[in-house]
Amino acid sequence: MENGGEAKFPAFPYKPYSIQIDFMNALYHSLDKGGVSMLESPTGTGKTLSIICSSLQWVLDQRQKDQSEKRVESDEKKGKNGEIGSDDEPDWIKNFVVNKDNQVDEKKSEKNKHGFASEKYKKRMNKDSHRDLFSRNIDEESFPENKECKRSVKKNDVVDLDDNEFLLEEYESEEEGGIGSLNSKRKGNKFTVNSSSEEEEDEFEEEEEVKLKVYFCSRTHSQLSQFVKELRKTIFANKMNVVSLGSRKNFCINEEVLRLGNSTQINERCLELQKSKKKEISKLKNLGAEGKVRRTKASSGCPMLRKHKLQKQFRDEISHQGVLDIEDLVQLGRNIGTSDLVVLPYQSLLSKASREALGLNLKDSIVIIDEAHNLADSLISMYDAKITLSQLENVHSHIEKYFGRFRSLLGPGNRRYIQTLLVLTRAFLRVLLNDKDGNRLNTCPDAEKGVRENKTFDSSMAINDFLFSLDIDNINLIKLFQYIKESNIMHKVSGYGDKMTTMQKGLAVKENGESCDHGTILSGFQALANMLLSLTNNDGDGRIIISRKRPSSSGQGAYLKYVMLTGEKIFSEIVHETHAVILAGGTLQPIEETRERLFPWLPSDHLHFFSCSHIVPPESILPLAVSRGPSGRSFDFSYGSRSSSTMIEELGLLLCNLATVIPEGIVVFFSSFEYEGQVYDAWKTSGILERILKKKHIFREPRKNTEIEVILMKYKEAIDNPAPKSGAILLAVVGGKISEGINFSDGMGRCIVMVGLPYPSPSDIELLERVKHIESLGDTSSMEIPKLSISEEHYGGDVQSGFSILRSCRRRGKEYYENLCMKAVNQSIGRAIRHVNDYAAILLVDIRYASDSSKRSFSHPSSKLPQWIKESLVSATNNYGEVHKLLHQFFRFNKNRNCN
């Protein structure tokens, strides 16, 4: 530490600005102190580099400090041993002590060399019975081994298998005589599975000295890649062992699998190909001299796993690359135990099941969570569970067919649990079909087509009320979930269903080699298992959403969903294990909401909060509240007014004028894809779009993330080479990919236009449940919401009923709703101003942003803007002419300044 209590940060690759030094010192002191800290630094201020240089410097300093203390202790010990071990002692006694110490050191060194966590990870990957087999909606690889999809093949290709392969082994619960080597325990509301080999691992872990690690996590793949790029600029790239973790979707290099697009389908296909490889080898051996088996894409397993020479070459290549990010596909199991820094997505760290599956040991470590502005919602959403009507019908149908075929062959344990599963799935189907007597229940997968409800509504219930209303409160959900986890029933049932489909239709294989039905059945089973696990939560932790909506020609069908509402217990597991947890972000305020939802046990005065200003001078930004358009009409993009033709036309006229005064690139943010499409079509019809195109190119944010990169490249090219036009306009959406992780520095973002206030739809029942829960965090009597029945609350899905609930909130719920909106605004407008010499205008287009606005039922939006924007905000203009004049002066000034 320097004099005055400031740390040195020699790894910072440039001369740091004063606010960067302040931020690094604040982070360093937070790590010294331990516990929970929140550090806020505006986007574009070098926050990522500051985090790297401060946190890793603290780790190095701490290790040097520990080594110095150990040397002192060792010297003292030697001194004492020197006094005791006098010359009178025989040499063999002295040698014995020295040799014993050396053996211990060698043993520890050998363990460190191989890495405990690495070995533990390998064992978990190879032994499904040693793992917590289910995570909530995200850990598809944690299920028991998949059965290979059965296929229609030519007559002599493979030997047809008997139905006996689908027969379940006899199952007995723990109380009924044991379940092999597994002893299941309920710990809180979670499952842990212990075995003798795991106990040995635990002993091994106790002997192993825990290495101080830094876990850095963020929400998106691009943000993690950016972190690694910044890390490579520092000396820590060579001093630290770094591992980046990611999903199969990011790691996979099999183009056939990647074309599936959906993460769940990619996970299932990957696992299927891995299992197919093992099973195909056994088939070749069994057939022997009877004939050759022709390899097909569908049955050969993953081609990347068959090319051992290529794998070895790949390992040799990456071992010399130093710091590796997600695209580098680092060897996860081999490196994670010995790493100093682990870079990983939110889900891998915040989900307990994922941490256990990856072998992550958070004990006394440092956890840094970046982009933490919506951490509470991100955390609880990982523990949601959902099953659709079509999935339920599919699962129920397949279980019935399986039970009908094997009932006489199954033991009493399997029969009892399968019958219980049928009772449960029937109950779920009845509630979705709104059929209490079960008269409409049809096990055919096409049953939904025959059931159309005239009335559509959503409802919510507490867990206990839900179980009682379905008359399934007497079912032991914990044991049933355990049965699904341990018995391998989902793969037996889906495998048998595959075979029956093959026999009946004669084609169970698509062109890409996938079974017609297998992935769908497994997904449904997994959704059912996740729902069962969710129902074991405490009654007040979440709510059950029952949606009986019916799709007309397309759209969302009926579903059951468990919505987790509290993240306190989930987050406390991380906090209590680690040395320090740092929440970092560009806009973390208001911090009290985060504290109340995630760590209410921590008093406000014990929470370390730091916030700094921006690196750019005030003259480099021009935030304007634009309340009137060129025609003099007031801008009001509230829900009831935004779709009017006059409002859309006035916005178009504003863009026409902005295109003449703002150079290079303009990014316009809308509240949703639907509204952006509505505005674009209206401009196209009225001719406004053609007028804008005379000045600037126009690009639109695509709904598919895979297409964004192409659009951004075209947008940048239009700005770099604008002639004969003056740049480009990008129409984007709040909450989309562009608003969350794309940086628009320099000409890419000379102006950000925020259209209206993007409040989330009050018709969203899940949002309303969160609002009510947050409102109740204070005074439980603070809300008086009329209920239609004692146990169930119904919503018509209309906006007005949602608004009435919001109006009934006194403080916390209403603030949460406002904060969701303004955090989205702040994330979007923060895409511009990325370095000290950058400059941009920020236009907040709505009368509600104006200082004299009387049209507001909530607190003033400008009060929740970042301080560095709020300080420069021009919150009142008489007409658009003033806005145009200010913009002209601003860009002329900054152009001349940069020329000089």
Coordinates of N, CA and C in Angstrom, one line a residue, residues 322-481:
G322 N -1.8 -19.1 -23.8 CA -2.0 -18.2 -22.7 C -3.4 -18.1 -22.3
V323 N -3.9 -16.8 -22.1 CA -5.2 -16.6 -21.7 C -6.2 -16.9 -22.8
L324 N -7.2 -17.7 -22.5 CA -8.2 -18.2 -23.5 C -9.6 -17.7 -23.1
D325 N -10.3 -17.3 -24.1 CA -11.7 -16.9 -23.9 C -12.6 -18.0 -24.4
I326 N -13.9 -17.7 -24.4 CA -14.9 -18.8 -24.7 C -14.7 -19.3 -26.1
E327 N -14.3 -18.4 -27.1 CA -14.1 -18.9 -28.4 C -12.9 -19.8 -28.6
D328 N -12.0 -19.7 -27.6 CA -10.8 -20.6 -27.6 C -11.1 -22.0 -27.2
L329 N -12.2 -22.3 -26.6 CA -12.6 -23.6 -26.2 C -11.6 -24.2 -25.3
V330 N -11.4 -23.6 -24.1 CA -10.4 -24.1 -23.2 C -10.8 -25.4 -22.6
Q331 N -9.8 -26.2 -22.2 CA -10.0 -27.5 -21.6 C -10.5 -27.3 -20.1
L332 N -11.8 -27.4 -20.0 CA -12.5 -27.0 -18.7 C -12.0 -27.9 -17.6
G333 N -12.2 -29.2 -17.6 CA -11.9 -30.0 -16.5 C -10.5 -30.0 -16.1
R334 N -9.6 -29.8 -17.1 CA -8.2 -29.9 -16.7 C -7.7 -28.7 -16.0
N335 N -8.2 -27.5 -16.3 CA -7.7 -26.3 -15.8 C -8.4 -25.6 -14.6
I336 N -9.7 -26.0 -14.4 CA -10.5 -25.3 -13.5 C -9.9 -25.4 -12.0
G337 N -9.3 -26.5 -11.7 CA -8.8 -26.6 -10.3 C -7.6 -25.8 -10.0
T338 N -6.8 -25.5 -11.0 CA -5.5 -24.8 -10.7 C -5.6 -23.3 -11.2
S339 N -6.8 -22.9 -11.5 CA -6.9 -21.5 -12.1 C -6.8 -20.5 -11.0
D340 N -6.4 -19.3 -11.4 CA -6.4 -18.1 -10.5 C -7.7 -17.3 -10.7
L341 N -8.1 -17.3 -12.0 CA -9.2 -16.5 -12.4 C -10.2 -17.3 -13.3
V342 N -11.4 -17.4 -12.9 CA -12.4 -18.1 -13.7 C -13.4 -17.1 -14.2
V343 N -13.6 -17.1 -15.5 CA -14.5 -16.2 -16.2 C -15.7 -17.0 -16.7
L344 N -16.9 -16.6 -16.2 CA -18.0 -17.5 -16.5 C -19.3 -16.7 -16.6
P345 N -20.4 -17.3 -17.2 CA -21.7 -16.6 -17.3 C -22.4 -16.7 -16.0
Y346 N -23.4 -15.8 -15.8 CA -24.2 -15.7 -14.6 C -24.6 -17.1 -14.1
Q347 N -25.2 -17.8 -15.1 CA -25.9 -19.1 -14.7 C -25.0 -20.1 -14.1
S348 N -23.7 -20.2 -14.6 CA -22.8 -21.1 -14.1 C -22.4 -20.9 -12.7
L349 N -22.4 -19.6 -12.2 CA -22.0 -19.3 -10.9 C -23.2 -19.2 -9.9
L350 N -24.3 -18.6 -10.4 CA -25.4 -18.3 -9.5 C -26.3 -19.5 -9.2
S351 N -26.3 -20.5 -10.1 CA -27.1 -21.7 -9.9 C -26.2 -22.7 -9.1
K352 N -26.8 -23.1 -8.0 CA -26.0 -24.1 -7.1 C -25.7 -25.4 -7.8
A353 N -26.7 -25.9 -8.5 CA -26.5 -27.1 -9.2 C -25.4 -27.0 -10.3
S354 N -25.3 -25.9 -11.0 CA -24.3 -25.7 -12.0 C -22.9 -25.6 -11.3
R355 N -22.8 -24.9 -10.1 CA -21.6 -24.9 -9.4 C -21.1 -26.2 -9.0
E356 N -22.0 -27.1 -8.5 CA -21.6 -28.4 -8.1 C -21.2 -29.3 -9.3
A357 N -21.9 -29.1 -10.4 CA -21.6 -29.9 -11.6 C -20.2 -29.6 -12.1
L358 N -19.9 -28.3 -12.0 CA -18.6 -27.8 -12.6 C -17.5 -28.0 -11.5
G359 N -17.8 -28.3 -10.3 CA -16.8 -28.4 -9.3 C -16.2 -27.1 -8.8
L360 N -17.0 -26.1 -8.8 CA -16.6 -24.7 -8.4 C -16.6 -24.7 -6.9
N361 N -15.5 -24.3 -6.3 CA -15.3 -24.2 -4.9 C -15.2 -22.7 -4.5
L362 N -16.3 -22.1 -4.0 CA -16.3 -20.7 -3.7 C -15.7 -20.3 -2.3
K363 N -15.2 -21.3 -1.6 CA -14.7 -21.1 -0.2 C -13.6 -20.0 -0.2
D364 N -13.9 -18.9 0.5 CA -12.9 -17.8 0.7 C -12.5 -17.2 -0.6
S365 N -13.2 -17.3 -1.6 CA -12.9 -16.8 -2.9 C -13.4 -15.4 -3.1
I366 N -13.1 -14.8 -4.2 CA -13.7 -13.5 -4.6 C -14.6 -13.6 -5.8
V367 N -15.9 -13.2 -5.6 CA -16.8 -13.2 -6.7 C -17.1 -11.8 -7.2
I368 N -16.9 -11.5 -8.4 CA -17.2 -10.2 -9.0 C -18.3 -10.4 -10.1
I369 N -19.5 -9.8 -9.8 CA -20.6 -9.9 -10.7 C -20.8 -8.6 -11.4
D370 N -20.5 -8.6 -12.7 CA -20.6 -7.4 -13.5 C -22.0 -7.2 -14.1
E371 N -22.3 -6.0 -14.6 CA -23.7 -5.8 -15.1 C -24.7 -6.2 -14.1
A372 N -24.6 -5.8 -12.9 CA -25.4 -6.3 -11.8 C -26.7 -5.4 -11.6
H373 N -27.0 -4.6 -12.6 CA -28.2 -3.7 -12.4 C -29.5 -4.5 -12.3
N374 N -29.6 -5.7 -12.9 CA -30.8 -6.5 -12.8 C -30.5 -7.8 -12.1
L375 N -29.6 -7.8 -11.2 CA -29.1 -9.1 -10.7 C -30.2 -9.9 -10.0
A376 N -31.0 -9.2 -9.2 CA -32.1 -9.9 -8.4 C -33.0 -10.7 -9.4
D377 N -33.5 -10.0 -10.4 CA -34.4 -10.6 -11.4 C -33.7 -11.8 -12.1
S378 N -32.5 -11.5 -12.5 CA -31.7 -12.6 -13.2 C -31.5 -13.8 -12.4
L379 N -31.3 -13.6 -11.1 CA -31.0 -14.7 -10.2 C -32.3 -15.5 -10.0
I380 N -33.4 -14.9 -9.7 CA -34.6 -15.7 -9.4 C -35.2 -16.4 -10.6
S381 N -34.9 -15.8 -11.8 CA -35.5 -16.3 -13.0 C -34.8 -17.7 -13.3
M382 N -33.6 -17.9 -12.8 CA -32.9 -19.2 -13.0 C -33.6 -20.3 -12.3
Y383 N -34.4 -20.0 -11.3 CA -35.1 -21.0 -10.6 C -36.6 -21.1 -10.9
D384 N -37.0 -20.5 -12.0 CA -38.3 -20.7 -12.5 C -38.5 -22.1 -13.2
A385 N -39.7 -22.6 -13.3 CA -39.9 -23.8 -14.0 C -41.2 -23.7 -14.7
K386 N -41.3 -24.3 -15.9 CA -42.4 -24.2 -16.8 C -42.7 -25.5 -17.5
I387 N -43.9 -25.9 -17.6 CA -44.3 -27.0 -18.5 C -45.6 -26.6 -19.3
T388 N -45.6 -26.9 -20.6 CA -46.7 -26.5 -21.4 C -47.7 -27.6 -21.5
L389 N -48.9 -27.3 -21.9 CA -49.9 -28.3 -22.1 C -49.5 -29.4 -23.1
S390 N -48.9 -29.0 -24.2 CA -48.5 -30.0 -25.2 C -47.4 -30.9 -24.6
Q391 N -46.5 -30.4 -23.8 CA -45.5 -31.2 -23.1 C -46.1 -32.2 -22.1
L392 N -47.1 -31.7 -21.4 CA -47.8 -32.6 -20.4 C -48.5 -33.7 -21.1
E393 N -49.2 -33.4 -22.2 CA -50.0 -34.4 -23.0 C -49.0 -35.4 -23.5
N394 N -47.9 -35.0 -24.0 CA -46.9 -35.9 -24.6 C -46.3 -36.8 -23.6
V395 N -45.9 -36.3 -22.4 CA -45.4 -37.1 -21.3 C -46.4 -38.1 -20.8
H396 N -47.6 -37.6 -20.5 CA -48.7 -38.4 -20.0 C -49.0 -39.6 -21.0
S397 N -49.1 -39.3 -22.2 CA -49.4 -40.3 -23.2 C -48.3 -41.4 -23.3
H398 N -47.0 -41.0 -23.3 CA -46.0 -41.9 -23.3 C -45.9 -42.8 -22.1
I399 N -46.1 -42.2 -20.9 CA -46.1 -43.0 -19.7 C -47.2 -44.0 -19.7
E400 N -48.4 -43.6 -20.2 CA -49.5 -44.5 -20.2 C -49.2 -45.7 -21.1
K401 N -48.6 -45.4 -22.3 CA -48.3 -46.5 -23.2 C -47.2 -47.4 -22.7
Y402 N -46.2 -46.8 -22.0 CA -45.2 -47.6 -21.4 C -45.7 -48.5 -20.3
F403 N -46.6 -47.9 -19.5 CA -47.1 -48.7 -18.3 C -48.0 -49.8 -18.8
G404 N -48.8 -49.5 -19.9 CA -49.6 -50.6 -20.4 C -48.8 -51.8 -21.0
R405 N -47.7 -51.5 -21.5 CA -46.8 -52.6 -22.1 C -46.1 -53.3 -21.0
F406 N -45.6 -52.7 -20.0 CA -44.6 -53.3 -19.0 C -45.2 -53.5 -17.6
R407 N -46.5 -53.2 -17.4 CA -47.1 -53.2 -16.1 C -46.9 -54.6 -15.4
S408 N -47.1 -55.7 -16.1 CA -47.0 -57.0 -15.5 C -45.6 -57.4 -15.3
L409 N -44.6 -56.7 -15.9 CA -43.2 -57.1 -15.7 C -42.5 -56.2 -14.7
L410 N -43.1 -55.1 -14.3 CA -42.5 -54.2 -13.4 C -42.7 -54.6 -11.9
G411 N -41.7 -54.3 -11.1 CA -41.8 -54.6 -9.7 C -42.8 -53.6 -9.0
P412 N -43.2 -53.9 -7.7 CA -44.1 -53.0 -7.0 C -43.7 -51.6 -6.9
G413 N -42.4 -51.4 -6.7 CA -41.8 -50.0 -6.5 C -42.0 -49.2 -7.7
N414 N -41.7 -49.7 -8.9 CA -41.8 -49.0 -10.2 C -43.3 -48.8 -10.5
R415 N -44.1 -49.8 -10.2 CA -45.6 -49.6 -10.5 C -46.2 -48.5 -9.7
R416 N -45.8 -48.5 -8.4 CA -46.4 -47.4 -7.5 C -46.0 -46.0 -8.0
Y417 N -44.7 -45.8 -8.3 CA -44.2 -44.5 -8.7 C -44.8 -44.1 -10.1
I418 N -44.9 -45.0 -11.0 CA -45.4 -44.7 -12.3 C -46.9 -44.3 -12.2
Q419 N -47.6 -45.1 -11.4 CA -49.0 -44.7 -11.2 C -49.2 -43.3 -10.6
T420 N -48.2 -43.0 -9.6 CA -48.2 -41.7 -9.0 C -48.0 -40.6 -10.1
L421 N -47.0 -40.9 -10.9 CA -46.7 -39.9 -12.0 C -48.0 -39.7 -12.9
L422 N -48.7 -40.7 -13.2 CA -49.9 -40.6 -14.0 C -51.0 -39.8 -13.3
V423 N -51.1 -40.0 -12.0 CA -52.1 -39.2 -11.2 C -51.7 -37.7 -11.2
L424 N -50.4 -37.5 -11.1 CA -49.9 -36.1 -11.1 C -50.1 -35.4 -12.4
T425 N -49.7 -36.1 -13.5 CA -49.9 -35.5 -14.8 C -51.3 -35.3 -15.2
R426 N -52.2 -36.2 -14.8 CA -53.6 -36.0 -15.0 C -54.1 -34.8 -14.3
A427 N -53.7 -34.6 -13.1 CA -54.1 -33.4 -12.3 C -53.7 -32.1 -12.9
F428 N -52.4 -32.1 -13.4 CA -51.9 -30.9 -14.1 C -52.7 -30.6 -15.4
L429 N -53.0 -31.7 -16.1 CA -53.8 -31.6 -17.4 C -55.2 -31.0 -17.1
R430 N -55.8 -31.5 -16.0 CA -57.2 -31.1 -15.7 C -57.2 -29.6 -15.4
V431 N -56.2 -29.1 -14.7 CA -56.2 -27.7 -14.3 C -56.0 -26.8 -15.6
L432 N -55.2 -27.3 -16.5 CA -55.0 -26.5 -17.7 C -56.2 -26.6 -18.7
L433 N -56.9 -27.7 -18.7 CA -58.0 -27.9 -19.5 C -59.3 -27.3 -18.8
N434 N -59.1 -26.9 -17.6 CA -60.3 -26.3 -16.8 C -61.4 -27.4 -16.7
D435 N -61.0 -28.6 -16.4 CA -61.9 -29.8 -16.5 C -61.7 -30.5 -15.2
K436 N -62.5 -30.2 -14.2 CA -62.3 -30.7 -12.8 C -62.7 -32.2 -12.8
D437 N -63.6 -32.7 -13.7 CA -64.0 -34.1 -13.6 C -63.2 -35.0 -14.5
G438 N -62.3 -34.3 -15.3 CA -61.5 -35.2 -16.2 C -62.2 -35.7 -17.4
N439 N -63.5 -35.2 -17.7 CA -64.2 -35.7 -18.8 C -63.6 -35.3 -20.2
R440 N -62.9 -34.2 -20.2 CA -62.3 -33.8 -21.5 C -60.9 -34.3 -21.7
L441 N -60.4 -35.0 -20.6 CA -59.0 -35.4 -20.7 C -58.8 -36.4 -21.8
N442 N -57.9 -36.1 -22.7 CA -57.6 -37.0 -23.8 C -56.1 -37.2 -23.9
T443 N -55.7 -38.5 -23.8 CA -54.2 -38.7 -23.8 C -53.6 -38.6 -25.2
C444 N -54.4 -38.4 -26.2 CA -53.8 -38.2 -27.5 C -53.1 -36.8 -27.6
P445 N -51.9 -36.8 -28.2 CA -51.1 -35.6 -28.3 C -51.9 -34.5 -29.0
D446 N -52.9 -34.8 -29.8 CA -53.6 -33.8 -30.5 C -54.9 -33.3 -29.7
A447 N -54.9 -33.6 -28.4 CA -56.1 -33.3 -27.7 C -56.4 -31.8 -27.6
E448 N -55.3 -31.0 -27.6 CA -55.5 -29.6 -27.5 C -56.4 -29.0 -28.6
K449 N -56.3 -29.7 -29.8 CA -57.1 -29.2 -30.9 C -58.6 -29.3 -30.7
G450 N -59.0 -30.3 -29.9 CA -60.4 -30.4 -29.6 C -60.9 -29.7 -28.5
V451 N -60.0 -29.0 -27.8 CA -60.5 -28.2 -26.6 C -60.2 -26.7 -26.8
R452 N -61.3 -26.0 -26.9 CA -61.2 -24.5 -27.1 C -62.0 -23.9 -26.0
E453 N -61.4 -23.0 -25.2 CA -62.1 -22.3 -24.2 C -62.5 -21.0 -24.7
N454 N -63.8 -20.6 -24.4 CA -64.2 -19.3 -24.8 C -63.6 -18.2 -24.0
K455 N -63.4 -18.5 -22.7 CA -62.8 -17.5 -21.8 C -61.4 -17.8 -21.7
T456 N -60.6 -16.7 -21.8 CA -59.1 -16.9 -21.6 C -58.7 -16.0 -20.4
F457 N -58.0 -16.7 -19.4 CA -57.5 -15.9 -18.3 C -56.4 -16.6 -17.7
D458 N -55.6 -15.8 -17.0 CA -54.5 -16.4 -16.2 C -54.8 -16.3 -14.7
S459 N -54.2 -17.1 -13.9 CA -54.4 -17.1 -12.5 C -53.1 -17.5 -11.8
S460 N -53.0 -17.1 -10.5 CA -51.8 -17.4 -9.7 C -52.3 -18.0 -8.4
M461 N -51.5 -18.9 -7.9 CA -51.8 -19.5 -6.6 C -50.5 -19.8 -5.8
A462 N -50.6 -19.8 -4.5 CA -49.5 -20.3 -3.7 C -49.3 -21.8 -3.9
I463 N -48.1 -22.3 -3.6 CA -47.8 -23.7 -3.8 C -48.8 -24.6 -3.0
N464 N -49.0 -24.4 -1.7 CA -49.9 -25.2 -1.0 C -51.3 -25.2 -1.5
D465 N -51.8 -24.0 -1.8 CA -53.2 -23.9 -2.3 C -53.3 -24.7 -3.6
F466 N -52.3 -24.6 -4.5 CA -52.3 -25.3 -5.7 C -52.3 -26.8 -5.5
L467 N -51.5 -27.3 -4.6 CA -51.5 -28.8 -4.3 C -52.9 -29.2 -3.7
F468 N -53.4 -28.4 -2.8 CA -54.7 -28.8 -2.2 C -55.8 -28.8 -3.2
S469 N -55.8 -27.8 -4.1 CA -56.9 -27.6 -5.1 C -56.9 -28.8 -6.1
L470 N -55.8 -29.4 -6.3 CA -55.7 -30.5 -7.3 C -55.8 -31.9 -6.6
D471 N -55.9 -31.8 -5.2 CA -56.0 -33.0 -4.4 C -54.8 -33.9 -4.6
I472 N -53.6 -33.3 -4.6 CA -52.4 -34.0 -4.7 C -51.4 -33.7 -3.6
D473 N -52.0 -33.1 -2.5 CA -51.1 -32.7 -1.4 C -50.6 -33.9 -0.6
N474 N -51.2 -35.0 -0.8 CA -50.8 -36.2 -0.1 C -49.6 -36.9 -0.8
I475 N -49.2 -36.5 -2.0 CA -48.1 -37.1 -2.8 C -46.8 -36.6 -2.2
N476 N -45.9 -37.5 -2.0 CA -44.5 -37.1 -1.5 C -43.7 -36.7 -2.7
L477 N -43.7 -35.4 -3.0 CA -43.0 -34.9 -4.2 C -41.5 -35.1 -4.2
I478 N -41.0 -35.1 -3.0 CA -39.5 -35.3 -2.9 C -39.1 -36.7 -3.3
K479 N -39.9 -37.7 -2.8 CA -39.5 -39.1 -3.2 C -39.8 -39.3 -4.7
L480 N -40.9 -38.7 -5.2 CA -41.2 -38.8 -6.6 C -40.1 -38.2 -7.5
F481 N -39.7 -37.0 -7.1 CA -38.6 -36.4 -7.9 C -37.3 -37.3 -7.8

